[in-house]
Short mmCIF file of C-alpha atoms in Angstrom, two decimals:
data_model
loop_
_atom_site.label_atom_id
_atom_site.label_comp_id
_atom_site.label_asym_id
_atom_site.label_seq_id
_atom_site.Cartn_x
_atom_site.Cartn_y
_atom_site.Cartn_z
CA UNK A 1 -0.01 -0.01 -0.02
CA UNK A 2 1.18 3.52 -0.84
CA UNK A 3 0.32 6.63 1.13
CA UNK A 4 0.49 10.34 0.41
CA UNK A 5 0.98 12.65 3.40
CA UNK A 6 0.50 16.38 3.39
CA UNK A 7 1.52 18.34 6.46
CA UNK A 8 2.24 21.79 7.87
CA UNK A 9 3.91 22.89 11.09
CA UNK A 10 3.16 26.04 13.01
CA UNK A 11 3.73 28.74 14.09
CA UNK A 12 4.51 30.33 10.77
CA UNK A 13 7.30 32.82 10.29
CA UNK A 14 7.49 34.35 6.79
CA UNK A 15 10.83 36.06 7.41
CA UNK A 16 12.81 33.10 8.49
CA UNK A 17 12.17 29.35 8.62
CA UNK A 18 11.49 28.38 12.25
CA UNK A 19 13.47 25.52 13.79
CA UNK A 20 10.51 23.16 13.63
CA UNK A 21 10.14 23.73 9.88
CA UNK A 22 13.83 23.04 9.33
CA UNK A 23 13.56 19.83 11.37
CA UNK A 24 10.51 18.75 9.37
CA UNK A 25 12.49 19.21 6.11
CA UNK A 26 15.35 17.18 7.55
CA UNK A 27 13.07 14.32 8.65
CA UNK A 28 11.33 14.12 5.29
CA UNK A 29 14.58 14.53 3.37
CA UNK A 30 16.21 11.68 5.29
CA UNK A 31 13.36 9.23 4.84
CA UNK A 32 13.26 6.96 1.75
CA UNK A 33 10.10 8.62 0.38
CA UNK A 34 9.04 9.32 -3.17
CA UNK A 35 7.79 12.54 -4.76
CA UNK A 36 8.71 14.86 -1.91
CA UNK A 37 7.54 18.46 -2.33
CA UNK A 38 8.53 20.96 0.42
CA UNK A 39 7.08 24.43 0.32
CA UNK A 40 6.48 27.42 2.66
CA UNK A 41 2.78 26.62 3.31
CA UNK A 42 2.61 22.85 2.92
CA UNK A 43 4.64 19.74 2.27
CA UNK A 44 3.81 16.56 0.49
CA UNK A 45 5.48 13.20 0.30
CA UNK A 46 4.53 9.68 -0.72
CA UNK A 47 5.87 6.18 -0.39
CA UNK A 48 5.18 2.78 1.02
CA UNK A 49 2.85 2.73 4.06
CA UNK A 50 5.48 1.72 6.58
CA UNK A 51 7.95 4.27 5.38
CA UNK A 52 5.35 7.11 5.47
CA UNK A 53 4.07 6.12 8.88
CA UNK A 54 7.62 5.96 10.32
CA UNK A 55 8.34 9.37 8.85
CA UNK A 56 5.15 10.78 10.34
CA UNK A 57 6.07 9.42 13.77
CA UNK A 58 9.59 10.94 13.57
CA UNK A 59 8.19 14.19 12.22
CA UNK A 60 5.72 14.56 15.10
CA UNK A 61 8.27 13.80 17.78
CA UNK A 62 11.11 15.93 16.40
CA UNK A 63 9.06 18.99 15.35
CA UNK A 64 7.34 19.18 18.75
CA UNK A 65 10.73 19.01 20.39
CA UNK A 66 11.85 21.83 18.04
CA UNK A 67 8.99 24.15 19.09
CA UNK A 68 6.04 23.36 16.86
CA UNK A 69 2.76 24.25 18.53
CA UNK A 70 0.57 22.69 15.85
CA UNK A 71 1.14 20.04 13.20
CA UNK A 72 -1.62 19.36 10.63
CA UNK A 73 -1.70 16.12 8.61
CA UNK A 74 -3.73 14.67 5.85
CA UNK A 75 -2.98 11.13 4.82
CA UNK A 76 -4.42 9.56 1.67
CA UNK A 77 -4.22 5.98 0.42
CA UNK A 78 -3.01 6.04 -3.16
CA UNK A 79 -5.01 3.71 -5.36
CA UNK A 80 -2.91 1.29 -7.43
CA UNK A 81 -1.85 2.93 -10.68
CA UNK A 82 -2.52 6.46 -9.32
CA UNK A 83 0.28 9.00 -9.01
#
């Protein structure tokens, strides 16, 4: 099974990336995910279910430790043949 995760971390700072946003990019960049897209207002990644779920776990733990006060997720199951 493949999953697509979309997430944001808060609080926002448009002048400089907060520590929790930097950590989120590091976690996602280090995971063996496919189709990673990191942006200022949202991030998307996809991959096998176990890889995505492990990345989500690490992302939650590390971004909270880095000062995130809110983390929003949306996780979708990708139908076979869909990209």
